[in-house]
Short mmCIF file of C-alpha atoms in Angstrom, two decimals:
data_model
loop_
_atom_site.label_atom_id
_atom_site.label_comp_id
_atom_site.label_asym_id
_atom_site.label_seq_id
_atom_site.Cartn_x
_atom_site.Cartn_y
_atom_site.Cartn_z
CA MET J 6 -6.00 26.16 -0.26
CA PHE J 7 -4.61 24.97 -3.62
CA TYR J 8 -1.01 24.93 -2.38
CA PHE J 9 -2.05 23.53 0.99
CA MET J 10 -3.74 20.67 -0.87
CA ILE J 11 -0.54 19.81 -2.75
CA ALA J 12 1.60 20.10 0.38
CA ILE J 13 -0.62 17.86 2.49
CA GLY J 14 -0.74 15.35 -0.38
CA LEU J 15 3.06 15.08 -0.41
CA ILE J 16 3.12 14.83 3.38
CA PHE J 17 0.61 11.99 3.06
CA ALA J 18 2.90 10.23 0.55
CA TYR J 19 5.74 10.55 3.06
CA ILE J 20 3.61 9.13 5.89
CA ASN J 21 2.45 6.35 3.57
CA GLY J 22 6.09 5.35 3.09
CA MET J 23 6.67 5.50 6.85
CA HIS J 24 3.52 3.46 7.51
CA ASP J 25 3.70 0.78 4.83
CA GLY J 26 7.36 0.79 3.78
CA GLY J 27 8.43 -1.40 6.68
CA THR J 28 6.03 -4.17 5.73
CA ILE J 29 7.73 -4.52 2.37
CA VAL J 30 11.14 -5.28 3.89
CA ALA J 31 9.87 -6.99 7.05
CA THR J 32 10.55 -10.54 5.86
CA THR J 33 13.88 -9.53 4.31
CA ILE J 34 15.08 -8.18 7.65
CA SER J 35 13.60 -10.88 9.89
CA SER J 36 15.20 -13.60 7.74
CA ARG J 37 18.54 -11.80 8.27
CA LEU J 38 19.10 -11.47 4.54
CA ILE J 39 19.91 -7.72 4.64
CA PRO J 40 20.64 -5.48 7.68
CA PRO J 41 17.71 -3.16 8.59
CA ALA J 42 19.26 0.20 7.60
CA LYS J 43 20.47 -1.13 4.27
CA ALA J 44 17.16 -2.90 3.59
CA VAL J 45 15.00 0.20 4.06
CA PHE J 46 17.39 2.31 1.96
CA ILE J 47 17.24 -0.19 -0.91
CA ALA J 48 13.46 -0.38 -0.52
CA GLY J 49 13.17 3.42 -0.69
CA LEU J 50 15.26 3.52 -3.86
CA ALA J 51 13.16 0.74 -5.40
CA ASN J 52 9.97 2.62 -4.40
CA LEU J 53 11.19 5.66 -6.31
CA LEU J 54 12.17 3.73 -9.42
CA GLY J 55 8.95 1.69 -9.44
CA ALA J 56 6.76 4.77 -9.14
CA LEU J 57 8.62 6.42 -12.02
CA ALA J 58 8.64 3.38 -14.30
CA LEU J 59 5.33 1.53 -14.03
CA GLY J 60 2.83 3.99 -15.46
CA THR J 61 -0.27 5.73 -14.09
CA ALA J 62 -3.15 3.25 -14.49
CA VAL J 63 -3.80 3.13 -10.73
CA ALA J 64 -3.70 6.95 -10.51
CA TYR J 65 -6.48 7.28 -13.07
CA THR J 66 -8.53 4.64 -11.26
CA VAL J 67 -8.37 6.72 -8.06
CA SER J 68 -9.12 9.96 -9.92
CA GLU J 69 -12.09 8.74 -11.89
CA ASN J 70 -13.67 5.78 -10.07
CA ILE J 71 -14.29 6.92 -6.48
CA ILE J 72 -16.33 10.10 -6.92
CA ASP J 73 -18.23 11.62 -9.86
CA ILE J 74 -15.34 13.72 -11.15
CA THR J 75 -17.40 15.58 -13.78
CA SER J 76 -19.73 16.97 -11.15
CA VAL J 77 -16.84 17.79 -8.80
CA LEU J 78 -15.03 19.78 -11.48
CA ALA J 79 -18.22 21.58 -12.43
CA GLY J 80 -18.52 22.97 -8.90
CA SER J 81 -16.46 25.41 -6.85
CA SER J 82 -12.67 25.15 -7.15
CA ASP J 83 -12.22 25.90 -3.45
CA GLN J 84 -14.60 23.11 -2.51
CA CYS J 85 -12.64 20.75 -4.78
CA TYR J 86 -9.35 21.69 -3.08
CA THR J 87 -10.93 21.28 0.36
CA PHE J 88 -12.29 17.86 -0.60
CA VAL J 89 -8.83 16.68 -1.70
CA ALA J 90 -7.06 18.15 1.34
CA ALA J 91 -9.61 16.65 3.75
CA SER J 92 -9.25 13.25 2.06
CA PHE J 93 -5.52 13.29 2.73
CA ALA J 94 -5.82 14.69 6.26
CA GLY J 95 -8.50 12.23 7.35
CA SER J 96 -6.42 9.32 6.12
CA MET J 97 -3.30 10.65 7.86
CA VAL J 98 -5.05 10.59 11.22
CA TRP J 99 -5.82 6.88 10.86
CA ASN J 100 -2.38 6.06 9.45
CA ILE J 101 -0.54 7.78 12.28
CA LEU J 102 -2.68 6.00 14.87
CA THR J 103 -2.05 2.53 13.40
CA TRP J 104 1.64 3.34 12.85
CA ILE J 105 2.02 4.25 16.54
CA ILE J 106 0.42 1.00 17.69
CA LYS J 107 2.36 -0.97 15.03
CA LEU J 108 -0.76 -2.37 13.38
CA PRO J 109 -0.27 -3.07 9.65
CA SER J 110 -3.50 -1.66 8.29
CA SER J 111 -3.71 -0.25 4.76
CA ALA J 112 -2.69 3.37 4.23
CA SER J 113 -4.05 3.09 0.70
CA HIS J 114 -7.52 2.02 1.75
CA SER J 115 -7.60 4.62 4.50
CA MET J 116 -7.10 7.25 1.77
CA ILE J 117 -9.93 5.82 -0.30
CA GLY J 118 -12.15 5.61 2.79
CA SER J 119 -11.32 9.21 3.62
CA MET J 120 -12.18 10.21 0.03
CA ILE J 121 -15.59 8.62 0.46
CA GLY J 122 -16.27 10.41 3.76
CA SER J 123 -14.96 13.75 2.54
CA GLY J 124 -16.91 13.36 -0.71
CA ILE J 125 -20.16 12.70 1.14
CA ALA J 126 -19.59 15.74 3.37
CA ALA J 127 -18.67 17.95 0.41
CA TYR J 128 -21.11 16.82 -2.29
CA GLY J 129 -23.48 14.21 -0.90
CA ALA J 130 -23.66 10.42 -1.08
CA GLY J 131 -25.13 10.58 -4.59
CA TYR J 132 -21.77 11.73 -5.95
CA ILE J 133 -19.96 8.63 -4.72
CA LEU J 134 -19.51 5.91 -7.39
CA TRP J 135 -20.59 3.04 -5.16
CA ASN J 136 -20.66 0.38 -7.90
CA SER J 137 -17.15 1.24 -9.04
CA ILE J 138 -15.88 1.30 -5.45
CA PHE J 139 -17.38 -2.13 -4.81
CA VAL J 140 -15.79 -3.68 -7.91
CA LYS J 141 -12.41 -1.92 -7.99
CA VAL J 142 -11.81 -1.36 -4.27
CA ILE J 143 -13.89 -3.62 -2.03
CA LEU J 144 -13.62 -6.78 -4.16
CA ALA J 145 -9.93 -6.11 -4.79
CA MET J 146 -9.44 -5.58 -1.06
CA LEU J 147 -11.05 -8.95 -0.34
CA ILE J 148 -9.51 -10.94 -3.21
CA SER J 149 -5.91 -9.67 -3.14
CA PRO J 150 -5.12 -10.84 0.44
CA LEU J 151 -6.76 -14.17 -0.35
CA LEU J 152 -4.53 -14.52 -3.42
CA GLY J 153 -1.53 -13.51 -1.31
CA PHE J 154 -2.33 -16.25 1.19
CA ILE J 155 -2.93 -18.92 -1.48
CA PHE J 156 0.13 -17.96 -3.52
CA GLY J 157 2.31 -17.88 -0.39
CA TYR J 158 1.14 -21.35 0.59
CA LEU J 159 1.58 -22.78 -2.92
CA PHE J 160 4.94 -21.14 -3.63
CA LEU J 161 6.35 -22.47 -0.37
CA LYS J 162 5.17 -26.00 -1.22
CA LEU J 163 6.62 -25.68 -4.73
CA GLN J 164 9.89 -24.29 -3.41
CA ASN J 165 10.23 -27.10 -0.85
CA THR J 166 9.56 -29.69 -3.56
CA LEU J 167 12.12 -28.20 -5.97
CA LEU J 168 14.80 -27.89 -3.29
CA LYS J 169 14.08 -31.17 -1.55
CA ASN J 170 17.30 -32.78 -2.79
CA ALA J 171 19.27 -29.57 -3.28
CA THR J 172 22.86 -29.44 -2.06
CA ILE J 173 24.47 -26.64 -0.08
CA VAL J 174 25.63 -25.04 -3.34
CA TRP J 175 22.06 -23.71 -3.80
CA GLN J 176 22.19 -21.57 -0.65
CA PRO J 177 24.04 -18.59 -2.18
CA ARG J 178 21.87 -18.78 -5.29
CA ILE J 179 18.73 -18.62 -3.19
CA ARG J 180 20.12 -15.61 -1.35
CA ILE J 181 20.77 -13.79 -4.64
CA LEU J 182 17.26 -14.54 -5.90
CA HIS J 183 15.86 -13.44 -2.55
CA LYS J 184 17.65 -10.09 -2.74
CA LEU J 185 16.30 -9.56 -6.25
CA SER J 186 12.77 -10.40 -5.11
CA SER J 187 13.10 -7.92 -2.22
CA PHE J 188 14.01 -5.18 -4.69
CA PHE J 189 11.19 -5.98 -7.12
CA LEU J 190 8.66 -6.20 -4.29
CA ALA J 191 9.54 -2.66 -3.18
CA PHE J 192 9.55 -1.64 -6.87
CA SER J 193 5.94 -2.84 -7.31
CA TYR J 194 4.80 -1.32 -4.01
CA GLY J 195 6.27 2.07 -4.91
CA SER J 196 4.34 2.17 -8.15
CA ASN J 197 0.96 1.18 -6.72
CA ASP J 198 1.01 3.39 -3.63
CA ALA J 199 2.58 6.52 -5.13
CA GLN J 200 0.01 6.45 -7.92
CA LYS J 201 -2.87 6.66 -5.46
CA VAL J 202 -1.51 9.94 -4.12
CA MET J 203 -0.96 11.23 -7.66
CA GLY J 204 -4.54 10.38 -8.57
CA LEU J 205 -6.07 12.32 -5.68
CA ILE J 206 -3.87 15.40 -6.18
CA ALA J 207 -4.72 15.27 -9.90
CA ILE J 208 -8.37 15.94 -9.02
CA GLY J 209 -7.34 19.22 -7.39
CA LEU J 210 -5.09 20.10 -10.34
CA ALA J 211 -7.98 19.51 -12.74
CA GLY J 212 -10.11 21.88 -10.64
CA TYR J 213 -7.37 24.52 -10.70
CA PHE J 214 -6.74 24.38 -14.45
CA SER J 215 -10.40 23.72 -15.38
CA ALA J 216 -9.28 20.74 -17.44
CA GLY J 217 -9.59 16.98 -17.49
CA ILE J 218 -7.60 14.61 -15.29
CA GLU J 219 -3.92 14.52 -16.17
CA ILE J 220 -0.87 13.25 -14.27
CA PRO J 221 2.02 15.66 -14.97
CA PHE J 222 5.61 14.47 -14.71
CA TRP J 223 6.44 16.79 -11.80
CA LEU J 224 3.62 15.18 -9.82
CA ILE J 225 4.94 11.68 -10.55
CA VAL J 226 8.44 12.65 -9.40
CA SER J 227 7.37 14.51 -6.24
CA CYS J 228 4.96 11.81 -5.03
CA SER J 229 7.52 9.08 -5.77
CA ALA J 230 10.26 10.93 -3.89
CA ALA J 231 8.05 11.63 -0.86
CA LEU J 232 7.03 7.97 -0.61
CA ALA J 233 10.64 6.81 -0.95
CA ILE J 234 11.91 9.21 1.72
CA GLY J 235 9.14 8.05 4.06
CA THR J 236 10.20 4.43 3.61
CA ILE J 237 13.86 5.23 4.26
CA THR J 238 13.30 7.39 7.35
CA GLY J 239 10.43 5.66 9.11
CA GLY J 240 9.89 2.17 7.78
CA TYR J 241 10.84 0.29 10.95
CA ASN J 242 7.63 0.30 13.00
CA MET J 243 5.83 -2.50 11.13
CA ILE J 244 8.85 -4.78 10.75
CA LYS J 245 8.38 -6.60 14.05
CA THR J 246 4.64 -7.18 13.57
CA VAL J 247 4.84 -8.53 10.02
CA GLY J 248 8.29 -10.15 10.10
CA MET J 249 8.30 -11.65 13.58
CA GLU J 250 4.91 -11.82 15.28
CA ILE J 251 2.78 -13.59 12.63
CA CYS J 252 5.08 -16.58 12.27
CA LYS J 253 8.76 -17.46 12.32
CA ILE J 254 10.39 -16.21 9.13
CA ASP J 255 13.50 -17.75 7.62
CA ILE J 256 15.15 -17.21 4.25
CA HIS J 257 13.07 -19.92 2.55
CA ASN J 258 9.56 -18.89 3.54
CA SER J 259 10.52 -15.22 3.21
CA PHE J 260 11.43 -15.80 -0.44
CA ALA J 261 8.14 -17.62 -1.10
CA SER J 262 6.19 -14.81 0.59
CA GLN J 263 7.88 -12.16 -1.54
CA ILE J 264 7.33 -14.01 -4.83
CA ALA J 265 3.65 -14.39 -3.91
CA THR J 266 3.31 -10.68 -3.16
CA ILE J 267 5.15 -9.61 -6.33
CA SER J 268 2.76 -11.75 -8.40
CA VAL J 269 -0.34 -10.12 -6.90
CA MET J 270 1.11 -6.58 -6.98
CA THR J 271 2.19 -6.88 -10.63
CA LEU J 272 -1.29 -8.03 -11.62
CA ALA J 273 -2.78 -5.03 -9.76
CA ASN J 274 -0.41 -2.55 -11.40
CA LEU J 275 -1.24 -3.86 -14.86
CA THR J 276 -4.99 -3.72 -14.28
CA GLY J 277 -5.02 -0.40 -12.39
CA LEU J 278 -6.43 -1.84 -9.15
CA PRO J 279 -5.56 0.18 -6.00
CA ILE J 280 -4.82 -2.78 -3.74
CA SER J 281 -2.91 -2.72 -0.47
CA ALA J 282 0.66 -4.00 -0.47
CA THR J 283 0.41 -4.21 3.32
CA GLN J 284 -2.50 -6.61 3.11
CA VAL J 285 -0.92 -8.77 0.44
CA ILE J 286 2.50 -9.13 2.10
CA THR J 287 0.86 -9.80 5.47
CA SER J 288 -1.48 -12.44 4.08
CA SER J 289 1.36 -14.07 2.13
CA VAL J 290 3.29 -14.42 5.41
CA MET J 291 0.23 -16.12 6.87
CA GLY J 292 0.17 -18.38 3.81
CA VAL J 293 3.78 -19.51 4.09
CA GLY J 294 3.34 -20.00 7.82
CA SER J 295 0.37 -22.24 7.16
CA GLY J 296 2.41 -24.03 4.49
CA ASN J 297 4.76 -25.24 7.20
CA THR J 298 2.00 -25.94 9.73
CA PRO J 299 -1.06 -23.87 10.72
CA LYS J 300 0.15 -24.05 14.32
CA SER J 301 3.17 -21.92 13.40
CA VAL J 302 0.93 -18.89 12.71
CA ASN J 303 0.12 -16.57 15.61
CA TRP J 304 -3.61 -16.37 14.96
CA THR J 305 -4.16 -13.91 17.84
CA VAL J 306 -2.05 -11.29 16.05
CA THR J 307 -3.67 -12.27 12.76
CA LYS J 308 -7.16 -11.58 14.11
CA LYS J 309 -6.10 -8.07 15.17
CA ILE J 310 -4.70 -7.41 11.71
CA LEU J 311 -7.88 -8.66 10.01
CA LEU J 312 -9.98 -6.44 12.29
CA ALA J 313 -7.86 -3.43 11.31
CA TRP J 314 -8.43 -4.23 7.64
CA LEU J 315 -12.19 -4.40 8.11
CA ILE J 316 -12.56 -1.14 10.00
CA THR J 317 -10.04 0.94 8.01
CA ILE J 318 -12.40 2.21 5.30
CA PRO J 319 -15.38 3.09 7.56
CA ALA J 320 -13.14 4.60 10.25
CA SER J 321 -11.19 6.73 7.78
CA ALA J 322 -14.42 7.70 5.99
CA ALA J 323 -15.78 9.12 9.26
CA THR J 324 -12.50 10.94 9.87
CA GLY J 325 -12.42 12.33 6.33
CA GLY J 326 -15.95 13.68 6.64
CA LEU J 327 -15.19 15.37 9.96
CA VAL J 328 -11.98 16.91 8.64
CA PHE J 329 -13.80 18.30 5.60
CA LEU J 330 -16.42 19.97 7.80
CA LEU J 331 -13.65 21.46 9.95
CA LEU J 332 -11.69 22.77 6.96
CA HIS J 333 -14.88 24.12 5.41
CA LEU J 334 -15.59 26.13 8.56
CA ILE J 335 -12.02 27.45 8.60
#
């Protein structure tokens, strides 16, 4: 079960890249800045570099602030491995479903929801750190998309003001800045999302070695690589929804959306908050669309996305609990 736990964790990282990677480059592609194949390759490379370079604060948040880790490690090692494996598997079910229907929900929050459900099934609701989850997950989940929307709206207004009298000579400069922002957006996403996988696997490693939570270098590299490969090989499914169906994206509002998302993601990486890049980039697109005119936003699609965000944690929690019970029987 120990090796199965690690394997399914890396598979989850790969699926996470497939599921969420496309949202990161959606505006880059829809604004015709970079061709799709090249965009997802660059995003995958940036994912890898970001996950390797930006530390492990988010990983420790996931390891130590969702479930009472001291009590988990004091119990059976096999139960610890099963809890971790079920958390990954339950999340994967939800991620694959939303990937198939091209709905940009949060793979990150589905993992946390699945951890909650699997933890309740394995240890009981008393082991779940509800206060910590509310502060570091639920509030962050609510605030980060709001910040993405506000920043997207404000950055577009600021950009339009600064470039109001700009000549055509600024066009190539904007394109260069836009390409840089695309890279750094994928860089930030890679760090935040790969660390969540590292944090959950680290719980199982601590159970195996009977030690405290540590994030070894091999785990950082393997999770980063799996996420990057997932982005490169499967990151197309969400591009149409985020880059085309919410509002019309051009090179100007795409740039504003990316700068807004980078700002929120960088803040999250520095503070160790496991936020969803999918939610932030999607809400920033809504923000820049509203910055032009609220009528330019497809609010029907937006409502479906918001519904997916709201049901992700409870739905994946139920799935995680069921998967744990199944694995426990096996």
